mmCIF file of C-alpha atoms in Angstrom:
data_model
loop_
_atom_site.group_PDB
_atom_site.id
_atom_site.type_symbol
_atom_site.label_atom_id
_atom_site.label_comp_id
_atom_site.label_asym_id
_atom_site.label_seq_id
_atom_site.Cartn_x
_atom_site.Cartn_y
_atom_site.Cartn_z
ATOM 1 C CA MET A 23 77.906 89.217 108.646
ATOM 2 C CA LEU A 24 76.916 90.579 111.980
ATOM 3 C CA ILE A 25 78.236 93.982 113.101
ATOM 4 C CA SER A 26 79.107 93.818 116.812
ATOM 5 C CA THR A 27 77.987 96.210 119.581
ATOM 6 C CA ARG A 28 81.600 97.510 119.511
ATOM 7 C CA GLY A 29 81.386 98.407 115.896
ATOM 8 C CA ARG A 30 78.007 100.068 116.226
ATOM 9 C CA TYR A 31 79.119 101.942 119.321
ATOM 10 C CA ALA A 32 82.333 103.174 117.492
ATOM 11 C CA LEU A 33 80.198 104.744 114.794
ATOM 12 C CA ARG A 34 77.907 106.366 117.383
ATOM 13 C CA VAL A 35 81.043 107.849 119.148
ATOM 14 C CA MET A 36 82.439 109.133 115.895
ATOM 15 C CA ILE A 37 79.108 110.760 115.028
ATOM 16 C CA ASP A 38 78.837 112.297 118.423
ATOM 17 C CA LEU A 39 82.359 113.727 118.171
ATOM 18 C CA ALA A 40 81.512 115.129 114.608
ATOM 19 C CA GLU A 41 78.404 116.775 116.165
ATOM 20 C CA HIS A 42 80.055 118.148 119.229
ATOM 21 C CA THR A 43 83.632 118.947 118.420
ATOM 22 C CA GLY A 44 85.761 121.455 116.741
ATOM 23 C CA ASP A 45 88.844 122.727 118.378
ATOM 24 C CA VAL A 46 87.600 121.537 121.779
ATOM 25 C CA TYR A 47 88.016 118.197 123.362
ATOM 26 C CA VAL A 48 84.740 116.403 124.291
ATOM 27 C CA PRO A 49 84.787 114.765 127.789
ATOM 28 C CA LEU A 50 84.194 110.953 127.698
ATOM 29 C CA LYS A 51 81.589 111.244 130.386
ATOM 30 C CA ASP A 52 79.505 113.521 128.106
ATOM 31 C CA ILE A 53 79.641 111.125 125.147
ATOM 32 C CA ALA A 54 78.824 108.274 127.446
ATOM 33 C CA GLN A 55 75.780 110.173 128.780
ATOM 34 C CA ARG A 56 74.562 111.273 125.399
ATOM 35 C CA GLN A 57 74.995 107.824 123.794
ATOM 36 C CA ASP A 58 73.918 105.827 126.914
ATOM 37 C CA ILE A 59 77.056 103.718 126.748
ATOM 38 C CA SER A 60 79.104 102.816 129.877
ATOM 39 C CA ARG A 61 82.344 104.793 130.251
ATOM 40 C CA LYS A 62 84.324 101.741 130.738
ATOM 41 C CA TYR A 63 83.137 100.185 127.463
ATOM 42 C CA LEU A 64 83.808 103.537 125.860
ATOM 43 C CA GLU A 65 87.254 103.620 127.134
ATOM 44 C CA SER A 66 88.145 100.403 125.266
ATOM 45 C CA ILE A 67 86.625 101.774 122.116
ATOM 46 C CA MET A 68 88.466 105.044 122.414
ATOM 47 C CA THR A 69 91.777 103.245 122.935
ATOM 48 C CA VAL A 70 91.441 101.475 119.649
ATOM 49 C CA LEU A 71 90.226 104.743 117.754
ATOM 50 C CA SER A 72 93.166 106.643 119.374
ATOM 51 C CA LYS A 73 95.824 104.085 118.582
ATOM 52 C CA ASN A 74 94.718 104.033 115.062
ATOM 53 C CA ASP A 75 94.850 107.863 114.690
ATOM 54 C CA MET A 76 90.986 108.294 114.238
ATOM 55 C CA VAL A 77 90.687 110.487 117.443
ATOM 56 C CA GLU A 78 93.027 112.186 119.686
ATOM 57 C CA GLY A 79 92.716 112.441 123.455
ATOM 58 C CA LEU A 80 93.810 115.069 126.043
ATOM 59 C CA HIS A 81 94.083 114.146 129.691
ATOM 60 C CA GLY A 82 93.260 116.517 132.545
ATOM 61 C CA LYS A 83 91.192 119.608 132.916
ATOM 62 C CA GLY A 84 89.642 120.536 129.577
ATOM 63 C CA GLY A 85 90.488 116.962 128.372
ATOM 64 C CA GLY A 86 88.570 114.497 126.283
ATOM 65 C CA TYR A 87 88.507 113.342 122.692
ATOM 66 C CA ARG A 88 88.139 115.016 119.209
ATOM 67 C CA LEU A 89 88.383 113.857 115.703
ATOM 68 C CA VAL A 90 91.739 114.092 114.046
ATOM 69 C CA LYS A 91 90.199 114.736 110.621
ATOM 70 C CA GLU A 92 87.083 116.276 109.244
ATOM 71 C CA PRO A 93 83.933 114.087 109.535
ATOM 72 C CA GLU A 94 83.748 113.756 105.724
ATOM 73 C CA ASP A 95 87.268 112.086 105.786
ATOM 74 C CA TYR A 96 86.101 109.138 107.869
ATOM 75 C CA ARG A 97 84.559 106.260 105.946
ATOM 76 C CA VAL A 98 82.140 103.943 107.801
ATOM 77 C CA GLY A 99 84.009 100.920 106.206
ATOM 78 C CA ASP A 100 87.347 102.008 107.738
ATOM 79 C CA ILE A 101 85.815 102.298 111.243
ATOM 80 C CA LEU A 102 83.888 98.952 110.993
ATOM 81 C CA ARG A 103 86.991 97.158 109.560
ATOM 82 C CA LEU A 104 89.028 98.497 112.526
ATOM 83 C CA MET A 105 86.567 97.386 115.107
ATOM 84 C CA GLU A 106 85.369 94.222 113.473
ATOM 85 C CA ASN A 107 88.760 93.122 112.000
ATOM 86 C CA SER A 108 86.899 92.158 108.855
ATOM 87 C CA LEU A 109 83.669 92.648 106.955
ATOM 88 C CA ALA A 110 83.961 89.283 105.228
ATOM 89 C CA PRO A 111 80.682 87.272 105.014
ATOM 90 C CA VAL A 112 82.517 83.955 105.246
ATOM 91 C CA SER A 113 85.757 83.085 107.028
ATOM 92 C CA CYS A 114 87.672 82.062 103.920
ATOM 93 C CA LEU A 115 87.628 85.664 102.794
ATOM 94 C CA GLY A 116 88.902 87.052 106.057
ATOM 95 C CA GLU A 117 92.123 89.006 105.987
ATOM 96 C CA ASP A 118 94.160 86.385 107.857
ATOM 97 C CA ALA A 119 92.374 83.385 106.495
ATOM 98 C CA ASP A 120 94.355 80.350 105.516
ATOM 99 C CA PRO A 121 94.001 79.476 101.841
ATOM 100 C CA CYS A 122 91.201 77.189 101.326
ATOM 101 C CA GLU A 123 92.061 73.841 99.697
ATOM 102 C CA ARG A 124 88.624 73.739 98.010
ATOM 103 C CA ALA A 125 88.830 77.316 96.714
ATOM 104 C CA ALA A 126 89.568 76.193 93.033
ATOM 105 C CA GLU A 127 86.405 73.938 92.838
ATOM 106 C CA CYS A 128 84.178 76.120 95.218
ATOM 107 C CA LYS A 129 81.013 76.936 93.345
ATOM 108 C CA THR A 130 79.931 79.502 96.021
ATOM 109 C CA LEU A 131 83.259 81.426 96.371
ATOM 110 C CA PRO A 132 82.428 83.840 93.432
ATOM 111 C CA MET A 133 79.104 84.738 95.103
ATOM 112 C CA TRP A 134 80.699 85.298 98.540
ATOM 113 C CA THR A 135 83.575 87.384 96.884
ATOM 114 C CA LYS A 136 80.938 89.580 95.100
ATOM 115 C CA LEU A 137 79.000 90.062 98.356
ATOM 116 C CA PHE A 138 82.263 90.906 100.214
ATOM 117 C CA HIS A 139 83.004 93.597 97.561
ATOM 118 C CA LEU A 140 79.488 94.923 97.698
ATOM 119 C CA ILE A 141 79.622 95.313 101.478
ATOM 120 C CA ASN A 142 82.949 97.102 101.510
ATOM 121 C CA ASP A 143 81.972 99.270 98.578
ATOM 122 C CA TYR A 144 78.699 100.264 100.339
ATOM 123 C CA PHE A 145 80.357 101.115 103.703
ATOM 124 C CA ASP A 146 83.223 102.932 101.998
ATOM 125 C CA HIS A 147 80.760 105.385 100.323
ATOM 126 C CA ILE A 148 79.286 106.439 103.658
ATOM 127 C CA THR A 149 81.156 109.022 105.828
ATOM 128 C CA VAL A 150 80.671 109.994 109.291
ATOM 129 C CA ALA A 151 79.565 113.423 108.058
ATOM 130 C CA ASP A 152 76.883 111.645 106.109
ATOM 131 C CA LEU A 153 75.693 110.004 109.246
ATOM 132 C CA ALA A 154 75.906 113.169 111.406
ATOM 133 C CA ASP A 155 73.770 115.103 108.886
ATOM 134 C CA CYS A 156 70.284 113.495 109.743
ATOM 135 C CA GLU A 157 68.497 115.151 106.823
ATOM 136 C CA SER A 158 70.624 113.380 104.132
ATOM 137 C CA ALA A 159 71.360 110.213 106.185
ATOM 138 C CA ASP A 160 68.859 108.315 104.171
ATOM 139 C CA ASN A 161 67.454 106.726 107.252
ATOM 140 C CA TYR A 162 70.668 105.127 108.528
ATOM 141 C CA VAL A 163 70.173 103.388 111.801
ATOM 142 C CA ILE A 164 73.174 102.287 114.000
#
């Protein structure tokens, strides 16, 4: 499994918003500058996050983005699954995968299934708040 730039950047954006938001909207240009990510690329990420009710945006003067929920209510697994479509280590475990005709006799499927559950469980136990809190982030690097 390889997490794409899009997935990593989405996490960085969510952490940035957790660190810089409250009742105010954070301008996209500020996030782009702090995170060293192009505005155009960020716009595509924010569109996905906004359409899936992870952030809300406001256009015009005083506009920008902010989190919809508290940082501790966002699980890293949810963000990555949204941006990556799947965290499956093999294609046959992907959400839209066609049933494998070899599944019944596949000697490796139980191993891949266990890894898939471990990956999801691991990411589902880390929140944006955990990542934003550098002292307890246990050396997470994105």
